[in-house]
Short mmCIF file of C-alpha atoms in Angstrom, two decimals:
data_model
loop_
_atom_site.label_atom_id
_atom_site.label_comp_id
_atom_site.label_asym_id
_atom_site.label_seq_id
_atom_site.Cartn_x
_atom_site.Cartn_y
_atom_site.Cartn_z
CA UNK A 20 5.38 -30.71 6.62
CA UNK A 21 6.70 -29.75 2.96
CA UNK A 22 6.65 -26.52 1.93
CA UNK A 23 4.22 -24.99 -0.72
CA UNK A 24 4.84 -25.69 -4.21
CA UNK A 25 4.98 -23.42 -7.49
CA UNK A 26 1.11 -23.47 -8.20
CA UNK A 27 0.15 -23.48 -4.68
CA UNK A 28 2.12 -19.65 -4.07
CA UNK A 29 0.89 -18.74 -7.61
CA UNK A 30 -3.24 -19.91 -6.54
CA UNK A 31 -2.63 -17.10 -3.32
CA UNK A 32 -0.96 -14.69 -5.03
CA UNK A 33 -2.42 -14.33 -8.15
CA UNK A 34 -6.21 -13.03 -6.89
CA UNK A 35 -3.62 -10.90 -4.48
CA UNK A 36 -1.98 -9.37 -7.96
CA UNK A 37 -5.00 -8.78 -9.95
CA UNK A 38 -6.63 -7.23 -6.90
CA UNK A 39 -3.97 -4.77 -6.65
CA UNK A 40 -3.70 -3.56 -10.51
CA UNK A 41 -7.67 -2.89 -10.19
CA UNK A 42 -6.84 -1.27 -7.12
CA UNK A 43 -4.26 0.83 -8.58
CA UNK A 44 -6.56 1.69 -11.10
CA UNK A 45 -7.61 4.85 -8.86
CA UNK A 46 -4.31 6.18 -8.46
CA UNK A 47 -3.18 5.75 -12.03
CA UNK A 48 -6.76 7.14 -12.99
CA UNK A 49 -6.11 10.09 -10.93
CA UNK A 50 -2.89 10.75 -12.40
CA UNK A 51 -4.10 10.82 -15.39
CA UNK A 52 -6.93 12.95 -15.46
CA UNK A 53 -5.34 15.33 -13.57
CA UNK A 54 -2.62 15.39 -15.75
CA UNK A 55 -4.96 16.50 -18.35
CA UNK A 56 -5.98 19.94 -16.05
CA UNK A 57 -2.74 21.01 -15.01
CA UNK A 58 0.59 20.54 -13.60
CA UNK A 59 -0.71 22.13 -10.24
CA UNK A 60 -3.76 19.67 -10.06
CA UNK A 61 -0.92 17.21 -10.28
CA UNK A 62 0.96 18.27 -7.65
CA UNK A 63 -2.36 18.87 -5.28
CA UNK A 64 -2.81 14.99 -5.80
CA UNK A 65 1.13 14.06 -5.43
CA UNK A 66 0.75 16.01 -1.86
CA UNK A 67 -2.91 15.19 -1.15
CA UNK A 68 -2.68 11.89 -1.76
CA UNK A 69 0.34 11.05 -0.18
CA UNK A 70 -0.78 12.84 3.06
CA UNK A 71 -3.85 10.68 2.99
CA UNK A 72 -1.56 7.51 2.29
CA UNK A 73 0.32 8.03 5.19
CA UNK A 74 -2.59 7.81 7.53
CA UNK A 75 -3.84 5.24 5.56
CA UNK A 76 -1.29 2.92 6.11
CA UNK A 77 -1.53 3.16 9.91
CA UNK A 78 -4.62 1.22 9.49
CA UNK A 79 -3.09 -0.83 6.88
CA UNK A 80 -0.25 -1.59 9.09
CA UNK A 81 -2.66 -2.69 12.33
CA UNK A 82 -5.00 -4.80 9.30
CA UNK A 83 -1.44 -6.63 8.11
CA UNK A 84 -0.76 -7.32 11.79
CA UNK A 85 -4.24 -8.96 12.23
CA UNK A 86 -3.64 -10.93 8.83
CA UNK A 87 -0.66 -12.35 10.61
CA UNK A 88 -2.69 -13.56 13.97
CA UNK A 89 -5.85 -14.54 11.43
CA UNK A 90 -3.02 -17.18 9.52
CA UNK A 91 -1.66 -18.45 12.08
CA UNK A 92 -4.92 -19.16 13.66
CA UNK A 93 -5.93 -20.93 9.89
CA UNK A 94 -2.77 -22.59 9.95
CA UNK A 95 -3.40 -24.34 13.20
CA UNK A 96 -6.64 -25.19 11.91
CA UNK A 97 -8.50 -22.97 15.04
CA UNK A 98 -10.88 -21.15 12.32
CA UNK A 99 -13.43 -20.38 15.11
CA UNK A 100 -10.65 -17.75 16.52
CA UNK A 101 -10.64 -16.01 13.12
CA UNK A 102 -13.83 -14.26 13.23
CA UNK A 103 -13.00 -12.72 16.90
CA UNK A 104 -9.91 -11.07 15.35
CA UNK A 105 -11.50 -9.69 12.54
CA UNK A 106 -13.83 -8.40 14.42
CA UNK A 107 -12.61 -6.64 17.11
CA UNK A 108 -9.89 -5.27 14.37
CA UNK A 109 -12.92 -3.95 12.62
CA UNK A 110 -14.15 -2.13 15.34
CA UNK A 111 -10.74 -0.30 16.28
CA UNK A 112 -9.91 0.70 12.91
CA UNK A 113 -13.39 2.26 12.42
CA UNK A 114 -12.26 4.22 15.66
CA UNK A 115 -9.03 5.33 14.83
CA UNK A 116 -10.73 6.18 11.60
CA UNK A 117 -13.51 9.02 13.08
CA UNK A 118 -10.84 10.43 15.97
CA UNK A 119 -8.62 11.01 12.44
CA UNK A 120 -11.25 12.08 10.69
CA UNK A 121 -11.90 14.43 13.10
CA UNK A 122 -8.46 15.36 13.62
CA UNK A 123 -7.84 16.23 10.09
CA UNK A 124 -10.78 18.59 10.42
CA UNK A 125 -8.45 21.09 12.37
CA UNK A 126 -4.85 20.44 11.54
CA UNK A 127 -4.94 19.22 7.28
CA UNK A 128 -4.75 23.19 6.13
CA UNK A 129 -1.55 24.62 8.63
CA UNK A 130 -0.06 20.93 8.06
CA UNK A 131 -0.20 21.03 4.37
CA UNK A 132 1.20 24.77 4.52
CA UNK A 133 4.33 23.40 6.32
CA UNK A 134 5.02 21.16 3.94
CA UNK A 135 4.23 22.83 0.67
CA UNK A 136 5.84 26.52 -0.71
CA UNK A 137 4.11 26.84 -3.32
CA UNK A 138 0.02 28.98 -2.57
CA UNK A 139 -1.10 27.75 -6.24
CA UNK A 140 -0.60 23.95 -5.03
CA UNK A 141 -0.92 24.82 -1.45
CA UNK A 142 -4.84 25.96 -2.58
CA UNK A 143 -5.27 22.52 -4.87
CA UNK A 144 -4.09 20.08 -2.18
CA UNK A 145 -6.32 21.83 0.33
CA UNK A 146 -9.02 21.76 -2.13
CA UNK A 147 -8.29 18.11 -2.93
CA UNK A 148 -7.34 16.53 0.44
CA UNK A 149 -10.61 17.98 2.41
CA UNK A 150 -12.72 15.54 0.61
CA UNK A 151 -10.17 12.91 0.10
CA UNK A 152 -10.01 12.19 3.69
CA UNK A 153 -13.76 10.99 4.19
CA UNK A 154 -12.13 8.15 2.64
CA UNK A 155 -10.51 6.81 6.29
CA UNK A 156 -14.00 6.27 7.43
CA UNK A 157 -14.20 3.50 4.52
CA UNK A 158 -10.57 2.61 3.57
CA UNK A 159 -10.47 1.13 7.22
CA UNK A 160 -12.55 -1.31 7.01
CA UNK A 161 -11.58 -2.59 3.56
CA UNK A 162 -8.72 -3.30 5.33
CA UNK A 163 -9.67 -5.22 7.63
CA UNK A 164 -11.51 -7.79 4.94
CA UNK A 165 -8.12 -7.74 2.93
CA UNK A 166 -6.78 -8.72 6.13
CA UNK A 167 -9.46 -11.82 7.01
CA UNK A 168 -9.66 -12.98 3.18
CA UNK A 169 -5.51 -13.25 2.66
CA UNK A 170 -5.21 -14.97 6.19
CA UNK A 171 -7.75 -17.86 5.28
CA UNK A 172 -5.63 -17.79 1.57
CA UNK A 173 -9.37 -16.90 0.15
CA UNK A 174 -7.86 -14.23 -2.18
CA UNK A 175 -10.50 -14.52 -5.16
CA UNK A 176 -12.65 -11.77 -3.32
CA UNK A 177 -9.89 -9.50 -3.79
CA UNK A 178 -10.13 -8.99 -7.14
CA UNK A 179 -13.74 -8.64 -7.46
CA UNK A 180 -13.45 -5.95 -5.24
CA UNK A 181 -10.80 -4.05 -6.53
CA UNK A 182 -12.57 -4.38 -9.92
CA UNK A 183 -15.91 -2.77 -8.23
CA UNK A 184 -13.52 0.19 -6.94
CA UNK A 185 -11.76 0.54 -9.80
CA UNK A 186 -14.66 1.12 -12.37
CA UNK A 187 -16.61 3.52 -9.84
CA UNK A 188 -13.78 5.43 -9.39
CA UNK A 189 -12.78 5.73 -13.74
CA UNK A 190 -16.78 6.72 -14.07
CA UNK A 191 -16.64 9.46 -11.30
CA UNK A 192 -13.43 10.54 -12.33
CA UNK A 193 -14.67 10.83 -15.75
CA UNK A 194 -17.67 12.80 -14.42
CA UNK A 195 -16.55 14.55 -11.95
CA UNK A 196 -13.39 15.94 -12.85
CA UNK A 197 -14.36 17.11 -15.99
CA UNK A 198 -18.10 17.67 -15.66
CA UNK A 199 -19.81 14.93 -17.47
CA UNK A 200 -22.66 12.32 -17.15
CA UNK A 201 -25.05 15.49 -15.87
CA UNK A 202 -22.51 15.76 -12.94
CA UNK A 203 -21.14 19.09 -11.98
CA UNK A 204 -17.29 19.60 -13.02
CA UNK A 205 -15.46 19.60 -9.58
CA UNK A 206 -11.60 19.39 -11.16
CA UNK A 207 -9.36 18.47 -8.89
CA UNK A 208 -12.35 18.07 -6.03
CA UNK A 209 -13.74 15.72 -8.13
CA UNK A 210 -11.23 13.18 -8.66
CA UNK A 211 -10.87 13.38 -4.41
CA UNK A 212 -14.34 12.58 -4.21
CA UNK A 213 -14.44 9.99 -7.43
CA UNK A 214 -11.49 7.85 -4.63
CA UNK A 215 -13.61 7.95 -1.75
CA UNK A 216 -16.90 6.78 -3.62
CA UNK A 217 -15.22 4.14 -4.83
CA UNK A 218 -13.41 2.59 -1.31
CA UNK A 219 -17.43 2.98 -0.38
CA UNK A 220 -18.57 0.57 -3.14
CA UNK A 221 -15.68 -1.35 -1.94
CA UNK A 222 -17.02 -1.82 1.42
CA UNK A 223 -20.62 -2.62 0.39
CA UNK A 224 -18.98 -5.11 -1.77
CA UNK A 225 -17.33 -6.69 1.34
CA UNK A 226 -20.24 -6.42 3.34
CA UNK A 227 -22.50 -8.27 0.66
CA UNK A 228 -19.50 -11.05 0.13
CA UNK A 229 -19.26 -11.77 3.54
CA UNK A 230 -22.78 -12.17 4.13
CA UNK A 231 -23.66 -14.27 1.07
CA UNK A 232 -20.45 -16.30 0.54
CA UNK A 233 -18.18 -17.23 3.88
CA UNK A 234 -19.30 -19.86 6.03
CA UNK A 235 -19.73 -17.92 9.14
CA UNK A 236 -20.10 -20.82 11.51
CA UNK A 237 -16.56 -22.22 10.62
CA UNK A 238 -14.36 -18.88 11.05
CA UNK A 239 -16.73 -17.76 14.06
CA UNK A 240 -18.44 -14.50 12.47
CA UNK A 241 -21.84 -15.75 13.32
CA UNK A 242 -22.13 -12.41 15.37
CA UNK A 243 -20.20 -9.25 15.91
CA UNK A 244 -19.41 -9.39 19.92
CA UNK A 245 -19.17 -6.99 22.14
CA UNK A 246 -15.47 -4.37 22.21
CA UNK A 247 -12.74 -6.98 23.54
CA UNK A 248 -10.26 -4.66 24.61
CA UNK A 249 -8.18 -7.65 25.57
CA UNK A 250 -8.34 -8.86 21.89
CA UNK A 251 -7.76 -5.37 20.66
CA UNK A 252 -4.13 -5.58 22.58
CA UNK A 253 -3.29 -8.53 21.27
CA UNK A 254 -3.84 -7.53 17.99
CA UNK A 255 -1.49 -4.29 18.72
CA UNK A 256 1.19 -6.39 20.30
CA UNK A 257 2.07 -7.84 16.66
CA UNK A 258 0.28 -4.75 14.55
CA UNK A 259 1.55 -1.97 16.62
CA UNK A 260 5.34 -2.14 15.32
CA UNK A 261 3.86 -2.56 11.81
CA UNK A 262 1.69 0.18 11.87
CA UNK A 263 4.85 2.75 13.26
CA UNK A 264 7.08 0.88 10.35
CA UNK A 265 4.30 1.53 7.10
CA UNK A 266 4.08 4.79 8.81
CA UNK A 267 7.88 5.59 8.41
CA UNK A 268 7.97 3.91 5.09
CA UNK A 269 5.45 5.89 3.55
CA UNK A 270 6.18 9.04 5.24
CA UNK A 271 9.66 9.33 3.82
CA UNK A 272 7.73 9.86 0.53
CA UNK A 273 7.24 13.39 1.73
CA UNK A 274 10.78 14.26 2.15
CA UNK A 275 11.23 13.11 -1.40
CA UNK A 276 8.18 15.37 -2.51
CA UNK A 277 9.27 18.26 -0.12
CA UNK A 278 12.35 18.25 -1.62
CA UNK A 279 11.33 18.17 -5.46
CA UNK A 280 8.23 20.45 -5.20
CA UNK A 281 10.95 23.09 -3.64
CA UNK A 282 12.56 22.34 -7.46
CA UNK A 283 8.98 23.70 -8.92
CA UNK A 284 5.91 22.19 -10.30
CA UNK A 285 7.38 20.81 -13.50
CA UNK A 286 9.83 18.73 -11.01
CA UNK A 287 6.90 17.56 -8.75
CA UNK A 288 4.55 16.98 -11.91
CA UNK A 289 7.75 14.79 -13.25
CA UNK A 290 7.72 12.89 -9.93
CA UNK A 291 4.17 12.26 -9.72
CA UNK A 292 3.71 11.20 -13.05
CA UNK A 293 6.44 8.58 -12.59
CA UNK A 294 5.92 7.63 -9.06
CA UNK A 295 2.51 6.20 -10.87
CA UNK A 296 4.27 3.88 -12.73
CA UNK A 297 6.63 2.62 -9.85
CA UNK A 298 3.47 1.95 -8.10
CA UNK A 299 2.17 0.03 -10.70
CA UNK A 300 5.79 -1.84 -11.34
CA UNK A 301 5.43 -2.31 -7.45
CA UNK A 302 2.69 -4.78 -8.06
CA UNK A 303 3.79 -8.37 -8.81
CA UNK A 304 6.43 -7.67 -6.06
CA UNK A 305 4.24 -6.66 -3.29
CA UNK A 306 1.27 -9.05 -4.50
CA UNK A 307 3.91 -11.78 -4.18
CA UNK A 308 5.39 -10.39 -0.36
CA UNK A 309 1.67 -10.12 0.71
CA UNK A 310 1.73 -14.34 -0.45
CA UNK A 311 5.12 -14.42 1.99
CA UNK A 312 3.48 -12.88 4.60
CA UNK A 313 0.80 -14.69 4.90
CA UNK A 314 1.95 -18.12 3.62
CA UNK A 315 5.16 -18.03 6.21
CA UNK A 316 2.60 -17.21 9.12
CA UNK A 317 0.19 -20.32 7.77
CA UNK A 318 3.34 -22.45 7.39
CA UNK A 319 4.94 -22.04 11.02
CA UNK A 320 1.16 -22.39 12.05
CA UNK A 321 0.98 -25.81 10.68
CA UNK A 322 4.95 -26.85 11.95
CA UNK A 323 6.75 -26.10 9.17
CA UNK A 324 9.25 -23.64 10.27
CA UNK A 325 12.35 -25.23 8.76
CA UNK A 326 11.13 -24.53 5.38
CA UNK A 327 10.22 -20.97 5.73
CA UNK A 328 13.61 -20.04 3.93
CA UNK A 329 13.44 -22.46 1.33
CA UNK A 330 9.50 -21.22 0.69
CA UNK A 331 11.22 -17.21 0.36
CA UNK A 332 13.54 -18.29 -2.11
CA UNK A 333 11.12 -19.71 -4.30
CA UNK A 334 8.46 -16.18 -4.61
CA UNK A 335 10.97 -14.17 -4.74
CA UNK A 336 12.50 -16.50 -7.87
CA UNK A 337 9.06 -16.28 -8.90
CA UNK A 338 9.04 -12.24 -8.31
CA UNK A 339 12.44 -11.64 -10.25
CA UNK A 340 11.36 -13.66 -13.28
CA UNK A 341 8.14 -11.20 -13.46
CA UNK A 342 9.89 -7.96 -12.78
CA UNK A 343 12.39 -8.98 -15.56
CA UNK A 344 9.23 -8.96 -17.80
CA UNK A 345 7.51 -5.33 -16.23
CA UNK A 346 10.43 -3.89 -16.35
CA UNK A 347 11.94 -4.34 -19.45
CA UNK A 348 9.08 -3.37 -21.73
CA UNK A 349 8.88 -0.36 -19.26
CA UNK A 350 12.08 0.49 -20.26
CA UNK A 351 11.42 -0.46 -24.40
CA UNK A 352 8.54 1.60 -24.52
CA UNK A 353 8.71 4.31 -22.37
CA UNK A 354 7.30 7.26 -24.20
CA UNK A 355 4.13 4.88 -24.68
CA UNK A 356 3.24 4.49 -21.10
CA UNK A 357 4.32 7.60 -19.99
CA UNK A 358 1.59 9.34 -22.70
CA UNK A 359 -1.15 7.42 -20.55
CA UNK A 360 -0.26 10.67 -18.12
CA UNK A 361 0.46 13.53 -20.47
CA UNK A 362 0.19 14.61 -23.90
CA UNK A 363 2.68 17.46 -23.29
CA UNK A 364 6.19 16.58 -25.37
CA UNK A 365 8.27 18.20 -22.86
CA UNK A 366 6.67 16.99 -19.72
CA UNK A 367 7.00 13.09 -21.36
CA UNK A 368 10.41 13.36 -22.28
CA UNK A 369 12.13 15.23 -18.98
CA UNK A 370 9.82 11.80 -17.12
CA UNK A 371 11.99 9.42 -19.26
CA UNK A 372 15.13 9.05 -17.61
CA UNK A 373 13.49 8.73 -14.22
CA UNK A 374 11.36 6.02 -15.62
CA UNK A 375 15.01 4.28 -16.21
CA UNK A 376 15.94 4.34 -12.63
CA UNK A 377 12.78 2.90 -11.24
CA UNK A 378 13.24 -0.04 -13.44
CA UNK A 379 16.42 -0.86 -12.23
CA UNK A 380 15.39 -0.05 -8.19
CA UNK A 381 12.20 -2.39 -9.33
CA UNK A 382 14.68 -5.29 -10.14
CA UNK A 383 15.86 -5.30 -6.45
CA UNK A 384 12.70 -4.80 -5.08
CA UNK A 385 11.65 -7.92 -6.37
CA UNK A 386 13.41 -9.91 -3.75
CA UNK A 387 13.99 -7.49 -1.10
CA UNK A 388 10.08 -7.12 -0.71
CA UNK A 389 9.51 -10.72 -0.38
CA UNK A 390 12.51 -11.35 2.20
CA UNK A 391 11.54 -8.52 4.03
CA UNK A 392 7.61 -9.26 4.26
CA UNK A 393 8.98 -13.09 5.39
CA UNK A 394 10.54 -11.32 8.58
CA UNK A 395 6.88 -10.32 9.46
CA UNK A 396 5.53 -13.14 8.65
CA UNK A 397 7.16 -14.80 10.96
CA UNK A 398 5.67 -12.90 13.12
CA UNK A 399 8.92 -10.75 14.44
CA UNK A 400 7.32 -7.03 13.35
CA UNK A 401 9.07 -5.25 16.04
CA UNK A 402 12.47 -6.78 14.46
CA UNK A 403 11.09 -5.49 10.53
CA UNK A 404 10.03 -1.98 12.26
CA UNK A 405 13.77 -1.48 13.44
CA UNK A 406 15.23 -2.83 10.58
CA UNK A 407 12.80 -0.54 8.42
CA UNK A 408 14.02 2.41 10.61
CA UNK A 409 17.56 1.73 10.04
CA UNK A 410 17.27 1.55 5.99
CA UNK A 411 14.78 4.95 6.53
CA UNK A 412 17.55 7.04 7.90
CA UNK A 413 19.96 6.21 4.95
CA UNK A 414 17.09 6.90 2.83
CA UNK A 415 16.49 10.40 4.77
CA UNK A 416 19.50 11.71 4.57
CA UNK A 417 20.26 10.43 0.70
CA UNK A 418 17.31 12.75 -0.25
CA UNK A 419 18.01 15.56 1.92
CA UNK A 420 21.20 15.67 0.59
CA UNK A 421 20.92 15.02 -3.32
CA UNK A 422 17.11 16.42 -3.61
CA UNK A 423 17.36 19.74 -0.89
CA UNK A 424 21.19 20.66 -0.64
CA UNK A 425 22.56 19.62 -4.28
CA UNK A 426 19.31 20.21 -5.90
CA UNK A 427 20.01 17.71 -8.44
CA UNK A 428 17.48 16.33 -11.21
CA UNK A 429 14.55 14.02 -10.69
CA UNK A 430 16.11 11.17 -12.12
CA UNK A 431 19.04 11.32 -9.78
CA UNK A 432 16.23 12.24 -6.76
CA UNK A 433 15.06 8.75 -7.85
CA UNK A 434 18.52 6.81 -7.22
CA UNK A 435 16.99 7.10 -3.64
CA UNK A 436 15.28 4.03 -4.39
CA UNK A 437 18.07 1.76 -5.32
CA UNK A 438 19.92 2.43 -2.34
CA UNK A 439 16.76 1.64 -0.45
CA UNK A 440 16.20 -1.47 -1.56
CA UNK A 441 19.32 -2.56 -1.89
CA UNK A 442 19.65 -1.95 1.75
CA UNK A 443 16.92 -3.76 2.42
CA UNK A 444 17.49 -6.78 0.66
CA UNK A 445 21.42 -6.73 2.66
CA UNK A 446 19.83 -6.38 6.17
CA UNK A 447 16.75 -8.67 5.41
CA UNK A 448 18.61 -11.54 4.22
CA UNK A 449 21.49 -11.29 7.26
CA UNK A 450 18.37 -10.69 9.71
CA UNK A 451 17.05 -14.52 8.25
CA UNK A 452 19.88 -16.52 8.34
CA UNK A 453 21.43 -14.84 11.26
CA UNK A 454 18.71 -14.33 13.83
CA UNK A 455 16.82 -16.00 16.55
CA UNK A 456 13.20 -15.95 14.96
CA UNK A 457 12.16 -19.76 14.74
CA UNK A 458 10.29 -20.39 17.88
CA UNK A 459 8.46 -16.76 18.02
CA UNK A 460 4.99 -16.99 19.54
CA UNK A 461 1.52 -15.16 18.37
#
């Protein structure tokens, strides 16, 4: 069994990467129409859409756990025990979707109010986040076909999808938020409900795909069977410990919000404003991890664990070169991309020197994300929680202490990243070449 060459990782990963800049097209969007209203609507969507992320990426954590089971199934060539997986993950993520749903109903107003001082962006990110979390009963699913269309490496369909969500969600934005196109002007409601219209057209877009496109017979979704609540655990026995770890990883982002919006609203609108670009700098790097992830699982599938390392040091080559490229014209033009956000002088230029730090944190997260995602790939995620944990509390207590108890400036707040990954990339690589994970079993 050789490992996968250059063009091979690049033919996975590059649907995977266009997919996720059309995806990120809504959050970027957001930003920046938002940014156009106010620096409270900007802080409403900081907080309401990072409280709806990190229920989000519960499901996404149980969908990258069935991803794992679906390539390792593809990799041993038993495609008939794909469809059952998908399947059955469908149908729990739809459930944990309505129980949150519901949830939310009762708890999103006192929970926001514990975590936000200010009433002028307490109101907005109530305003915002009780339409923005119809999204779940949508954004669950989609998960779920990300999950069954980068197991089979059948990453095409990403992109077309993305590209679906991404232009309903500019047009609604565009109408909604600011009252055009014979739509009623909603504000910061409107770009809320312009995100969940568009993970909607998402999932009709799935749906159709499916249907038309994927040879059901072959990867056994000839028929949606019956709740296996057998499967279901199976699925959770490798998903579960992802699920608690994107949890944790994405939760953290609210001590580093807590902590600036307690600095004021020009702080927090600083932070959003560049936290949109580090999500967008994030892409080649996590487009490229998602290609570990998966192509690790397919490769000890098919017998070929004794390349797995040699496969990791290739993307995340691969993932260096390209963040060399994002993040040094980041760093040449900054004013430029930052005026996508804002046309306010002093708003661009106190986001400048934070944009400098993320460039350098991106750098390590070029090859800490794809070492990292290899350790779940391999199908060890109750290892990549703990060791996700472990970097988490460093991370914790970094912010607490520079963000809450020095109050220093953003840009310093945003150091938090470099030790984050840097830590990562330490424990991930000593976890590899240290550890007993060769002969783990899914």
């Amino acid at each position: 069994m050789t490992t996968y060459s250059n063009k091979e990782i690049w033919h996975v990963t590059y649907p995977i990467f266009l997919g996720l800049i059309a995806q990120n097209v809504i959050n970027v969007t957001d930003t920046a129409f938002l940014g156009h209203v106010s620096e409270v609507a900007l802080g409403a969507a900081a907080m309401g859409g990072l409280l709806y992320i990190c229920f989000y990426t519960v499901a996404f954590g149980f969908s990258v756990g069935s991803q794992i089971l679906i390539a390792r199934r593809n990799g041993e060539g038993n495609y008939r025990a794909v469809g059952p997986i998908m399947w059955q993950g469908s149908a729990f993520s739809l459930i944990m979707a309505v129980v949150l749903l519901r949830l939310m109903y009762f708890i999103a107003e006192p929970l926001i109010r514990l975590i936000v001082s200010s009433d002028a962006i307490f109101e907005a990110t109530c305003e915002f986040y009780v339409w923005r979390m119809w999204g779940f009963l949508f954004a669950f699913l989609n998960v779920m076909f990300r999950a069954l269309y980068i197991g089979i490496t059948q990453t095409k369909v990403l992109t077309m999808s993305a590209v679906v969500m991404a232009l309903v969600n500019l047009v609604f934005n565009y109408a909604l938020v600011f009252g055009r196109l014979g739509m009623p002007e909603m504000g910061v409601r409107g770009a809320a409900l312009a995100s969940v219209i568009s993970e909607a057209s998402s999932l009709v877009f799935y749906l159709v795909y499916t249907y038309v496109k994927v040879d059901h017979r072959k990867y056994g979704l000839g028929r949606i069977p019956r709740f296996d609540g057998g499967m279901v655990l199976r699925i959770l026995h490798i998903s579960c410990f992802t699920m608690v770890q994107y949890f944790f990883s994405m939760g953290i982002w609210f001590v580093f919000f807590i902590a600036l919006e307690r600095l004021g609203q020009r702080q927090l609108a600083v932070a959003n404003i560049v936290r949109s670009v580090y999500v967008v700098l994030l892409i080649p790097a996590q487009s490229l991890s998602t290609t570990a992830n998966t192509l690790v699982s397919n490769l000890i599938g098919a017998g070929g664990v004794d390349h797995v390392m040699s496969l990791l040091g290739k993307i995340a080559r691969m993932s260096f070169l390209i963040m060399i490229i994002c993040a040094g014209l980041c760093a040449l033009f900054p004013h430029a991309i930052l005026s996508v956000y804002t046309n306010e002088a002093a708003l661009l230029e106190e986001s400048v020197s934070s944009l400098y730090v993320v460039c350098a944190a991106m750098l390590i997260a070029s090859v800490a994300n794809i070492y990292f995602n290899g350790i779940s790939g391999t199908g060890n995620t109750q290892a990549a929680l703990y060791l996700e944990v472990f970097v988490l509390v460093f991370y914790a207590v970094y912010i607490v202490v520079v963000g809450m108890v020095v109050q220093a400036p953003v840009s310093i707040c945003f150091t938090t990243e470099l030790v984050y990954y840097s830590l990562m990339l330490t424990i991930s690589l000593i976890y590899l070449k240290k550890a007993k994970w060769q002969n783990k079993k899914i």
